[in-house]
Coordinates of C-alpha atoms and ligand atoms in Angstrom, one line a residue:
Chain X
X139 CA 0.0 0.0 0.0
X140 CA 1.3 3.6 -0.8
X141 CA 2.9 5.6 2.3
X142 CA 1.5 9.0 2.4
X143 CA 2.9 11.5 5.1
X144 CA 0.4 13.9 6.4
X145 CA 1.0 16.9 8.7
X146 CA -1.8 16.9 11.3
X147 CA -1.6 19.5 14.1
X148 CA 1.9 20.7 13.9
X149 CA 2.8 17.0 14.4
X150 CA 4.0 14.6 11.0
X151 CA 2.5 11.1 10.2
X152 CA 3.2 8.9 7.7
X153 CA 0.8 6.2 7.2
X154 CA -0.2 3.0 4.7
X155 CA -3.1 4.3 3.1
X156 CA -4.6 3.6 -0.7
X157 CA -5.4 6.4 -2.7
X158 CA -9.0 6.6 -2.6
X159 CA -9.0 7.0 1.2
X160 CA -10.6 10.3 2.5
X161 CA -8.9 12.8 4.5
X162 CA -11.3 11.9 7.0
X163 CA -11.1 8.3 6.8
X164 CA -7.0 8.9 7.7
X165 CA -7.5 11.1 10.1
X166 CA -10.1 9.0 12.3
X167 CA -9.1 5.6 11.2
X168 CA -5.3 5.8 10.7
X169 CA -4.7 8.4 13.0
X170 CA -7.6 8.0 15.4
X171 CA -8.2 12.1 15.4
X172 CA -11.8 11.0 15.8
X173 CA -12.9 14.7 16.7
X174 CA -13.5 15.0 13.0
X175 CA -17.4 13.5 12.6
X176 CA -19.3 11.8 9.8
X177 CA -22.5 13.0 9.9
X178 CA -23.4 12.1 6.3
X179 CA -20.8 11.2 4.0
X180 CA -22.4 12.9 0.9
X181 CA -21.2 16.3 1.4
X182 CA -23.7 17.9 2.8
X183 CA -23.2 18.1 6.8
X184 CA -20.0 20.0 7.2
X185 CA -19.8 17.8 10.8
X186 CA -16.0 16.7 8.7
X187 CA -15.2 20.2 8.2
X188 CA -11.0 20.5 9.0
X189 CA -8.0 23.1 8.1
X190 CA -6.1 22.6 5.2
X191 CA -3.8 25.6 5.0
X192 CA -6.0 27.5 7.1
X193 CA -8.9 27.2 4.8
X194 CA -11.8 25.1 6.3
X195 CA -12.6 22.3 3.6
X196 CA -15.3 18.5 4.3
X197 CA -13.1 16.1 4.8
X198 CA -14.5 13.5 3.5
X199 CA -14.8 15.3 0.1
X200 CA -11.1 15.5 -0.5
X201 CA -8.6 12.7 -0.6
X202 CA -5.8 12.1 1.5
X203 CA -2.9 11.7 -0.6
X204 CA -4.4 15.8 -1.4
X205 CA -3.8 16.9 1.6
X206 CA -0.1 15.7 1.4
X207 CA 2.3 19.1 2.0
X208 CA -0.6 20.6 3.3
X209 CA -1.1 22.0 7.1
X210 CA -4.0 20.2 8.6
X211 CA -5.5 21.6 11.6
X212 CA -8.3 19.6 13.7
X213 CA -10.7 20.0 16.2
X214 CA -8.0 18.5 18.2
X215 CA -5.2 21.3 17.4
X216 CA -7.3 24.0 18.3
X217 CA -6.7 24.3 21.9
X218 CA -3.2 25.3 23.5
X219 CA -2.9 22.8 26.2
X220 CA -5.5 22.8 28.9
X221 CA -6.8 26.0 27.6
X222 CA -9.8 26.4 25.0
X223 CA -9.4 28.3 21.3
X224 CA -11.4 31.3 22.3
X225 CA -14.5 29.7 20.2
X226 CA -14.2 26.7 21.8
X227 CA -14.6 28.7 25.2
X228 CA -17.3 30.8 23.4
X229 CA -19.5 27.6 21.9
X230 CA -18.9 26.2 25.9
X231 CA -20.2 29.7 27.2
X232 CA -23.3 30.4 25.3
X233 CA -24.6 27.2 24.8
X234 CA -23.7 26.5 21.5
X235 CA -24.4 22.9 21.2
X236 CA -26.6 20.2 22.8
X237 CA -25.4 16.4 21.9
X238 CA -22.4 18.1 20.1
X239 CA -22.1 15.8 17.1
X240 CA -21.9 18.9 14.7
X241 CA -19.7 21.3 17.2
X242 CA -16.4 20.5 15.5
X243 CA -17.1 21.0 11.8
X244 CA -18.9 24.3 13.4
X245 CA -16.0 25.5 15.8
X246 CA -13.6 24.8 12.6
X247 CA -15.9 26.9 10.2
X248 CA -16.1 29.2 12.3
X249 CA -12.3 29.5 13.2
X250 CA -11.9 30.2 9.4
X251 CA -14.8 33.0 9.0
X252 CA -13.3 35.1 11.8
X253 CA -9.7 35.1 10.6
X254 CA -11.1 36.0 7.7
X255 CA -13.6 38.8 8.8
X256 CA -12.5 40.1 12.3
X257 CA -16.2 41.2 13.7
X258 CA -18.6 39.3 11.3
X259 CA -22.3 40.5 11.3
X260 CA -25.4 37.9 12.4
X261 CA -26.1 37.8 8.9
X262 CA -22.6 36.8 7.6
X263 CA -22.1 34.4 10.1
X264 CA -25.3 32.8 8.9
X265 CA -24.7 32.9 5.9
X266 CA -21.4 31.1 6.7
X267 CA -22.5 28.0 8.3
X268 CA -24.6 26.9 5.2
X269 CA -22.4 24.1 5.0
X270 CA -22.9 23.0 9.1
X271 CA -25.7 21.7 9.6
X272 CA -27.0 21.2 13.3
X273 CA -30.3 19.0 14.2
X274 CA -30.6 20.0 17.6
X275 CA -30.1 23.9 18.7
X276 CA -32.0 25.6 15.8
X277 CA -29.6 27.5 15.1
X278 CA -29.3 30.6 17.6
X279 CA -27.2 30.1 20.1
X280 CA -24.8 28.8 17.7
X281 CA -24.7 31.9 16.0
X282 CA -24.2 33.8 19.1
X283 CA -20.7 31.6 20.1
X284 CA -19.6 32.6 16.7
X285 CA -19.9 36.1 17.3
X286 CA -18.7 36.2 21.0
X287 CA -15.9 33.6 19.9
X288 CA -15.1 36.3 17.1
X289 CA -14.8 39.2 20.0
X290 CA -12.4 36.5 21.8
X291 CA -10.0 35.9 19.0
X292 CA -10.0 39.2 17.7
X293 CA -9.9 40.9 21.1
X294 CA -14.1 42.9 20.0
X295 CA -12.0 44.8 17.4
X296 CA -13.3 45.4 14.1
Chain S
X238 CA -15.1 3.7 -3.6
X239 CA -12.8 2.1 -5.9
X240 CA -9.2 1.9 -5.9
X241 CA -7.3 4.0 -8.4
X242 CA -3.8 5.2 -9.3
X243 CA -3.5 8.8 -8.3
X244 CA -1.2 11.4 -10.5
X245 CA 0.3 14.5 -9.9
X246 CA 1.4 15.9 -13.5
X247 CA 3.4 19.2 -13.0
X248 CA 2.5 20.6 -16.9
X249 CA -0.3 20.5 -18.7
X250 CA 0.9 18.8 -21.4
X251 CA 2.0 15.8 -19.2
X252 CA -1.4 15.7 -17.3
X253 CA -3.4 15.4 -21.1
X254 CA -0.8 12.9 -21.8
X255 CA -1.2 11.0 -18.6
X256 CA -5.2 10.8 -19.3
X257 CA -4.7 10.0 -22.9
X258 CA -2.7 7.2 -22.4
X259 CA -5.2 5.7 -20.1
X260 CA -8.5 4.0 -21.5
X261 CA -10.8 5.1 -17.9
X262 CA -8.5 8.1 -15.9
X263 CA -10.0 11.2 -14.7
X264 CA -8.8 14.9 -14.0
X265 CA -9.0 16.0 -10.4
X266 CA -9.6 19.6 -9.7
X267 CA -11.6 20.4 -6.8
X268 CA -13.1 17.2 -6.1
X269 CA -16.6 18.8 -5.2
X270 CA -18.1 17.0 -8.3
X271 CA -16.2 14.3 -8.5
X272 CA -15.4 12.7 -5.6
X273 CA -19.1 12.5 -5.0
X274 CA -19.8 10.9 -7.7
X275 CA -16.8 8.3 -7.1
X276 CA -18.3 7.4 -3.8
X277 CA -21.5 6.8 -5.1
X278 CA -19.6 4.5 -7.7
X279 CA -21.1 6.6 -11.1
X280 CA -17.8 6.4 -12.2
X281 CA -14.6 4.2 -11.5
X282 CA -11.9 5.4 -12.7
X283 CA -8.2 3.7 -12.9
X284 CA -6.6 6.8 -13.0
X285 CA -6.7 10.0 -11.1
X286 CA -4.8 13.0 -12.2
X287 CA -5.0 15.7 -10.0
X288 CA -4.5 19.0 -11.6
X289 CA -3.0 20.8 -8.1
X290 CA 0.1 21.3 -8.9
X291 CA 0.1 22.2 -12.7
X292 CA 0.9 25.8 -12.4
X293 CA -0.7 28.8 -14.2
X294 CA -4.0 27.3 -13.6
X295 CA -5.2 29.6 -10.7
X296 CA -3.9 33.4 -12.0
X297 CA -6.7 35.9 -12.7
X298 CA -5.8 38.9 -15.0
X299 CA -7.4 41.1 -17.0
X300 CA -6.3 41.4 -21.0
X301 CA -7.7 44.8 -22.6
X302 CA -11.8 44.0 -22.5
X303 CA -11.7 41.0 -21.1
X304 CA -11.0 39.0 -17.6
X305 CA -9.1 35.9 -17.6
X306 CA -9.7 33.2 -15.3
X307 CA -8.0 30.5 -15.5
X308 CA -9.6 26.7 -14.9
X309 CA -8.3 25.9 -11.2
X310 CA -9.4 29.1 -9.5
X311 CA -11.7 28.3 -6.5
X312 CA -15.2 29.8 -6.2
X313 CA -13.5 31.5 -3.3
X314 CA -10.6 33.1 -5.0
X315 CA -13.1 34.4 -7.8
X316 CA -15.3 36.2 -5.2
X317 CA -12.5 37.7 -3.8
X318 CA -10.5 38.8 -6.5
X319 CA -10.0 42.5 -6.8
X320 CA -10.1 42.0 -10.9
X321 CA -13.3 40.5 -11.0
X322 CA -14.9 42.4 -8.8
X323 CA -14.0 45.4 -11.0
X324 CA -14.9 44.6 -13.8
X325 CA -17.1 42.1 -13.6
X326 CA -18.9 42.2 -10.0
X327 CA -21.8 40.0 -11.0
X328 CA -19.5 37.0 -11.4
X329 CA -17.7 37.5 -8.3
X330 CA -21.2 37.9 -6.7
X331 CA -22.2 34.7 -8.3
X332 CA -19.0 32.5 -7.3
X333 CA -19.4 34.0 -3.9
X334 CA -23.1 32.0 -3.9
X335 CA -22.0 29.0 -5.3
X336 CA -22.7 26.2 -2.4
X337 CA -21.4 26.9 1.1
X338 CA -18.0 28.2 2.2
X339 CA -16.4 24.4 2.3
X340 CA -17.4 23.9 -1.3
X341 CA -16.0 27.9 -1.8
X342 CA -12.8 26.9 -1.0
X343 CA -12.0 23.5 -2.7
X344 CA -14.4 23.7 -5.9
X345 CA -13.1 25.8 -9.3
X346 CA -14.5 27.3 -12.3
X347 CA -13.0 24.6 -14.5
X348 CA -14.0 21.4 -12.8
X349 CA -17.9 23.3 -12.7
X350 CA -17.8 24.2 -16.4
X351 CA -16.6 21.0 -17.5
X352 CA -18.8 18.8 -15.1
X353 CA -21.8 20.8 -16.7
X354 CA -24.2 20.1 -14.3
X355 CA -27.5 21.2 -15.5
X356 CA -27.9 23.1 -12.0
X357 CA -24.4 24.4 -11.8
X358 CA -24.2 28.4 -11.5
X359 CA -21.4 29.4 -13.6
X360 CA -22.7 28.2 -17.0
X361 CA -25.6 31.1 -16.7
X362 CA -22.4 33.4 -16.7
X363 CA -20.8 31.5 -19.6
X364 CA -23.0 32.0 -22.0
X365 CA -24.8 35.4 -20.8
X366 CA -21.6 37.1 -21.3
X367 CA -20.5 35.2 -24.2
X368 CA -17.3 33.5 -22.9
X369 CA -15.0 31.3 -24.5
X370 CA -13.2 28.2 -23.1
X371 CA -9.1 28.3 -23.7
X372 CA -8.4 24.2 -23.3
X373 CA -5.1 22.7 -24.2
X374 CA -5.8 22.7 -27.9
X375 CA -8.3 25.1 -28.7
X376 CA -11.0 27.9 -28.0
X377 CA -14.4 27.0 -27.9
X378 CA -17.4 29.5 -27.5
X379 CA -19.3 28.9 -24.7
X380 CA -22.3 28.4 -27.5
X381 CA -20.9 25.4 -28.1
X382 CA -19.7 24.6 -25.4
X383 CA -22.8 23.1 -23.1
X384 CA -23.9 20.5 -24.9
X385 CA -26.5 18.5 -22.8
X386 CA -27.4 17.0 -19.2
X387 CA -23.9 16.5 -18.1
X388 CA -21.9 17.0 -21.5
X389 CA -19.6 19.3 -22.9
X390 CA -18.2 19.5 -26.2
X391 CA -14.9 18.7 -24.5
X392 CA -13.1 15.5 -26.0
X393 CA -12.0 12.5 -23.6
X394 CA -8.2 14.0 -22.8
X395 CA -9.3 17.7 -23.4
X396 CA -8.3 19.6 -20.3
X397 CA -9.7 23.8 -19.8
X398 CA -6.9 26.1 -19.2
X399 CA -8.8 28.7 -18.5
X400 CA -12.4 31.1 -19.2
X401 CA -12.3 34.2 -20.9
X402 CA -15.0 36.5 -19.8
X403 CA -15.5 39.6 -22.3
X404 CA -16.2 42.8 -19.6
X405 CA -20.0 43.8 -19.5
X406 CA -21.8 46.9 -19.7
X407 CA -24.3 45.9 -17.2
X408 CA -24.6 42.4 -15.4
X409 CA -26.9 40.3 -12.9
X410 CA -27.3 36.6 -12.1
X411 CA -30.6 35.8 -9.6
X412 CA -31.2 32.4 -8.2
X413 CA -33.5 30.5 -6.5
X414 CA -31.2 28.3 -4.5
X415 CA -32.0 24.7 -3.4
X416 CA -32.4 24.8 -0.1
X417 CA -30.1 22.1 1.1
X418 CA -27.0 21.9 -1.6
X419 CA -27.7 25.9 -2.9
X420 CA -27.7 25.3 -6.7
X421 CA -30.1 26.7 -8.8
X422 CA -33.4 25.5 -8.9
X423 CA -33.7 28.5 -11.2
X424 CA -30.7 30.8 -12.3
X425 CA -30.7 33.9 -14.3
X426 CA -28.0 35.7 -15.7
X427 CA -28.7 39.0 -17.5
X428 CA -25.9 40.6 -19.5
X429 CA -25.1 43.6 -21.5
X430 CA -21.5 43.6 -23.9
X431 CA -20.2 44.5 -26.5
X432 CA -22.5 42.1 -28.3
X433 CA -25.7 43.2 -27.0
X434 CA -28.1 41.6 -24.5
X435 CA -27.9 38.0 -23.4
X436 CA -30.3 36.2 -21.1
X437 CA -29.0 33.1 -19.8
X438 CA -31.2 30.2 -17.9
X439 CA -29.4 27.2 -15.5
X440 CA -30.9 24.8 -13.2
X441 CA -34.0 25.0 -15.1
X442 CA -33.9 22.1 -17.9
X443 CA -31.3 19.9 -18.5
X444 CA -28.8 22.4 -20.0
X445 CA -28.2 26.1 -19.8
X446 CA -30.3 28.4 -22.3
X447 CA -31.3 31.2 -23.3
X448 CA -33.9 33.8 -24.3
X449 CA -34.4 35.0 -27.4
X450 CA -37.8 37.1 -26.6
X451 CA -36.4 38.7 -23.5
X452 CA -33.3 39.8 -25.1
X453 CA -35.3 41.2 -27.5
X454 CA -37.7 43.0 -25.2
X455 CA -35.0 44.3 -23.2
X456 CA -32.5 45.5 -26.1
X457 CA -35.2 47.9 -26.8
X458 CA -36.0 49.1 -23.3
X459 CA -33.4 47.7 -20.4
X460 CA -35.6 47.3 -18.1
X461 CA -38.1 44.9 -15.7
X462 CA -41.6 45.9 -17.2
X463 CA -40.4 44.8 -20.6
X464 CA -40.1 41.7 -19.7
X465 CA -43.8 41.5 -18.8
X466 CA -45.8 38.5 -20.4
X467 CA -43.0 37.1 -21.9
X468 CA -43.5 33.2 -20.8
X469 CA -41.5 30.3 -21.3
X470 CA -42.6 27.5 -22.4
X471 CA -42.5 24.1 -19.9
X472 CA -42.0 21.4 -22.5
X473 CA -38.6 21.1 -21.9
X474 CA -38.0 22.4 -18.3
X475 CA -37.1 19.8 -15.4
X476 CA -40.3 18.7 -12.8
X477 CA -38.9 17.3 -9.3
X478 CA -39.2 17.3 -5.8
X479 CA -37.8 20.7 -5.4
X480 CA -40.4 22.6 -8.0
X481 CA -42.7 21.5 -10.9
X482 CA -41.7 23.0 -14.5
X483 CA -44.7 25.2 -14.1
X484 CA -43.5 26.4 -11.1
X485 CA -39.9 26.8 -12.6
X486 CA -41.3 29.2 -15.7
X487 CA -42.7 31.4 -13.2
X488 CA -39.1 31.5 -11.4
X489 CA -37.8 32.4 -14.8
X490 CA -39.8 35.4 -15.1
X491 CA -39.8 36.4 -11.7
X492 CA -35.7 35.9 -11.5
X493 CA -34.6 37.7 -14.9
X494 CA -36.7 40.9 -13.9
X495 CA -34.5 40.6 -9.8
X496 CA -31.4 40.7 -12.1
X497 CA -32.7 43.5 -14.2
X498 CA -33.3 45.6 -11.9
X499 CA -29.7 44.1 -10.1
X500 CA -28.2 45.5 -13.2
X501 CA -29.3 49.6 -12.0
Ligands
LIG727 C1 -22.6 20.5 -1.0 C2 -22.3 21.1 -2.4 C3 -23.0 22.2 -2.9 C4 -22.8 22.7 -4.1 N1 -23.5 23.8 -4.5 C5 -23.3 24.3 -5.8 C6 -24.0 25.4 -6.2 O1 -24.8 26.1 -5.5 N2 -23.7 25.9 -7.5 C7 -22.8 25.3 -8.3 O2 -22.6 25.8 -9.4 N3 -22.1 24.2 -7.9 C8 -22.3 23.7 -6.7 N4 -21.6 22.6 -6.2 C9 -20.6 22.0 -7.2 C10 -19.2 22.7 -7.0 O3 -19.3 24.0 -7.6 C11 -18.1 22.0 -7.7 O4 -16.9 22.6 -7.3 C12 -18.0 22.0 -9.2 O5 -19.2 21.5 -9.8 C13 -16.9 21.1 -9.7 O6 -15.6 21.7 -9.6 P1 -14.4 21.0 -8.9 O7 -13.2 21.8 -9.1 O8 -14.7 20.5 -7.6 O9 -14.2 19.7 -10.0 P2 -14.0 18.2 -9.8 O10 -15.1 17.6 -8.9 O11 -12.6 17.9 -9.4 O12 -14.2 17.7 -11.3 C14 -15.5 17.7 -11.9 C15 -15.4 17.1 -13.3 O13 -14.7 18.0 -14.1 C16 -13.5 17.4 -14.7 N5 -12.5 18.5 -14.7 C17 -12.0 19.2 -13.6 N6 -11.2 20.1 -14.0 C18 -11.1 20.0 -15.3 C19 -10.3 20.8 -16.3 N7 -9.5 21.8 -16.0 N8 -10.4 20.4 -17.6 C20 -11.3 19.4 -18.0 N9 -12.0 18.6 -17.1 C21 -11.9 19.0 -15.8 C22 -13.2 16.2 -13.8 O14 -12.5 15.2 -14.5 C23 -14.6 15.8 -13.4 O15 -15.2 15.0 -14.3 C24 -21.8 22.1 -5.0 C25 -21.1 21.0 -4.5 C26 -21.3 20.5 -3.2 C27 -20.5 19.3 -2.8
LIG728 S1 -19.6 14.1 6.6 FE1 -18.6 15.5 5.3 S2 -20.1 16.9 4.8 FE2 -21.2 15.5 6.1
LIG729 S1 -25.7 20.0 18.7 FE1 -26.6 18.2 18.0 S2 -26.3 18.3 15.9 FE2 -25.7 20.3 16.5

């Protein structure tokens, strides 16, 4: 089987994997990074959502051996240590999730909005997350991590 | 999903020889069409020949009156891109709605064109603006491009450099977006160049169309009201889940006049 080494959360892997295996099939199978959730499979859900070069992308709509020379980044590499991303504190503090399936591919989308746009609008944030979807918090409070999370990386300045 | 043999050509003359050597290889661009449709095992390729790192794929530049964009630029990069917003704002409005922001950053214009899915955004633009697709061996006028449901005029080892857009007087695309996946139930791009007034249809029937009455009505008087009782007929246009062909003539009308009166 072909070796492919993958950079994963400032850490390098190099794993037996065939070329038609997902990003997300190395990361929770091979690597066991199983933060990254499958909630459909048909590109729909977003729950796979991950960095590649800073730029959030489904995993399991990109292969692998694609992702090779790339920088990953996973729910898993957010934190620094024992202390939450700032969104990750933010999604804890205003209730952004109930049984948390989607919460990564949603903490890791939103990661990329807010480096992208510093103080991002309730509209924008919505129309953001069209590619997270979330079957139990309708919605709100979600959106409402996102912007305090946005205030906590980007210390509320526009 | 089954096994291939994945490629990474570095020219573009080695990734058309790679797929013409080969009796079932694919090209790889984005992977937001494709690898879909691998997983659901619609197609099985041997080969896989990812286009990533052929370079001068992904530059955008403007050439006297037109904007160049060539085949691997994400949706992302073309709504971004301080050319295209310039000079032609209604594209990078309509990249910048293509799918979600996942989709944004991974799909490009090439892999959309030449999938040519019948509910695809960017061949409204295509042929409302009159482009023309630059592949490795020739130009071909996005007339002749969009063949049918799924099929291009492309042949088997043909790979798209790039789209030329000519600049436009006046331009709008208006959809009515799927509510889950966001592509066009009904999409309308209206266009004014060089060559006059184009109206082009997606996501309606099984390819991209256009017209010919409303271009008419609105080269004579640019705006909404002339497009009054100008129907379309439903012979032809798609019935599904989503709307009935009925339903999707009366999008028609009611999206070209939003993008008229986009166009201000
Ligand atoms: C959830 C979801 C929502 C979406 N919503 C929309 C939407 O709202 N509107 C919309 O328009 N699209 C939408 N798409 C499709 C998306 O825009 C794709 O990016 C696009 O259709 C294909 O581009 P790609 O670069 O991903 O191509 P790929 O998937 O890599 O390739 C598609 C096909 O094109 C061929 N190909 C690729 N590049 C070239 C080239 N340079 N020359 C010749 N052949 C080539 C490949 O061999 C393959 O057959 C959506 C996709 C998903 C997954
Ligand atoms: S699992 Fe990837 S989008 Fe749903
Ligand atoms: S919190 Fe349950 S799916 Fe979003």
């Amino acid at each position: 089987m072909p070796k492919l080494t993958l950079r994963v959360n400032r850490q390098t892997h190099t794993i037996d994997c065939s070329a038609s295996t997902l990003l997300v099939e190395a990361l929770r199978e091979q690597l066991r990074l199983t933060g990254t959730h499958v909630g459909c499979d048909t590109s729909q859900c977003g729950a796979c959502t991950v960095h590649v070069d800073g730029a959030s992308v489904k995993s399991c709509t990109m292969l692998a051996v694609e992702a090779e020379g790339a920088e990953i980044t996973t729910i898993e590499g957010l934190a620094d240590g024992d202390k939450l991303h700032p969104m990750q504190a933010a999604f804890q503090e205003h209730h952004g999730l109930q049984c948390g399936f989607c919460t990564p591919g949603m903490v890791m989308s939103a990661v990329d909005l807010c480096k992208r746009v510093k103080a991002p609008s309730e509209p924008e944030v919505r129309t953001w997350l069209e590619g997270n979807l979330c079957r139990c918090t309708g919605y709100h409070n979600i959106v409402k991590a996102v912007m305090a999370g946005a205030d906590g990386m980007n210390g509320g300045k526009p | 999903m089954k096994d291939f043999v994945f490629h990474r050509p570095s020219t573009v003359a080695e990734a058309v020889a790679m797929l013409k050597a080969r009796d079932d290889g694919k090209f790889l661009a984005g992977g937001q069409s494709l690898l879909p449709v691998l997983k659901l095992e619609l197609a099985e390729p041997t080969d896989v020949i990812s286009l990533a790192g052929v370079p001068g794929l992904r530059d955008i530049r403007v050439d006297g009156d037109r904007v160049i964009i060539g085949a691997s630029c994400t949706h992302d990069q073309v709504a971004r891109s301080a050319e295209v917003k310039a000079h032609l704002p209604a594209l990078a409005a309509l990249a910048h709605h293509i799918g979600d922001a996942q989709v944004r950053n991974r799909g490009t214009i090439g892999g959309s064109v030449a999938h040519a899915d019948p509910a695809a955004d960017y061949p409204a633009a295509l042929i409302a603006l009159g482009a023309t697709i630059k592949t490795d061996r020739r130009t071909i006028a996005a007339d002749d491009f969009f063949t049918g449901l799924f099929a291009t005029a492309l042949e088997r080892d043909e790979l798209i450099v790039a789209v030329h857009f000519p600049k436009a007087t006046r331009a709008a695309y208006a959809k009515f977006a799927h509510r889950a996946s966001k592509y066009a139930v009904v999409g309308v791009m209206v266009a004014e160049t060089a060559a006059g007034v184009r109206v082009a249809v997606t996501g309606a029937a099984g390819v991209v169309f256009r017209v010919p009455a409303m271009e008419a009505a609105l080269s004579k008087a640019f705006s909404a009201s002339s497009l009054d009782g100008i129907t379309v007929a439903t012979d032809d246009l798609n019935s599904d889940s989503e709307a009935s062909a009925e339903y999707r003539a009366h999008l028609i009308g009611v999206m070209a006049k939003r993008a008229v009166q986009a166009c201000a």
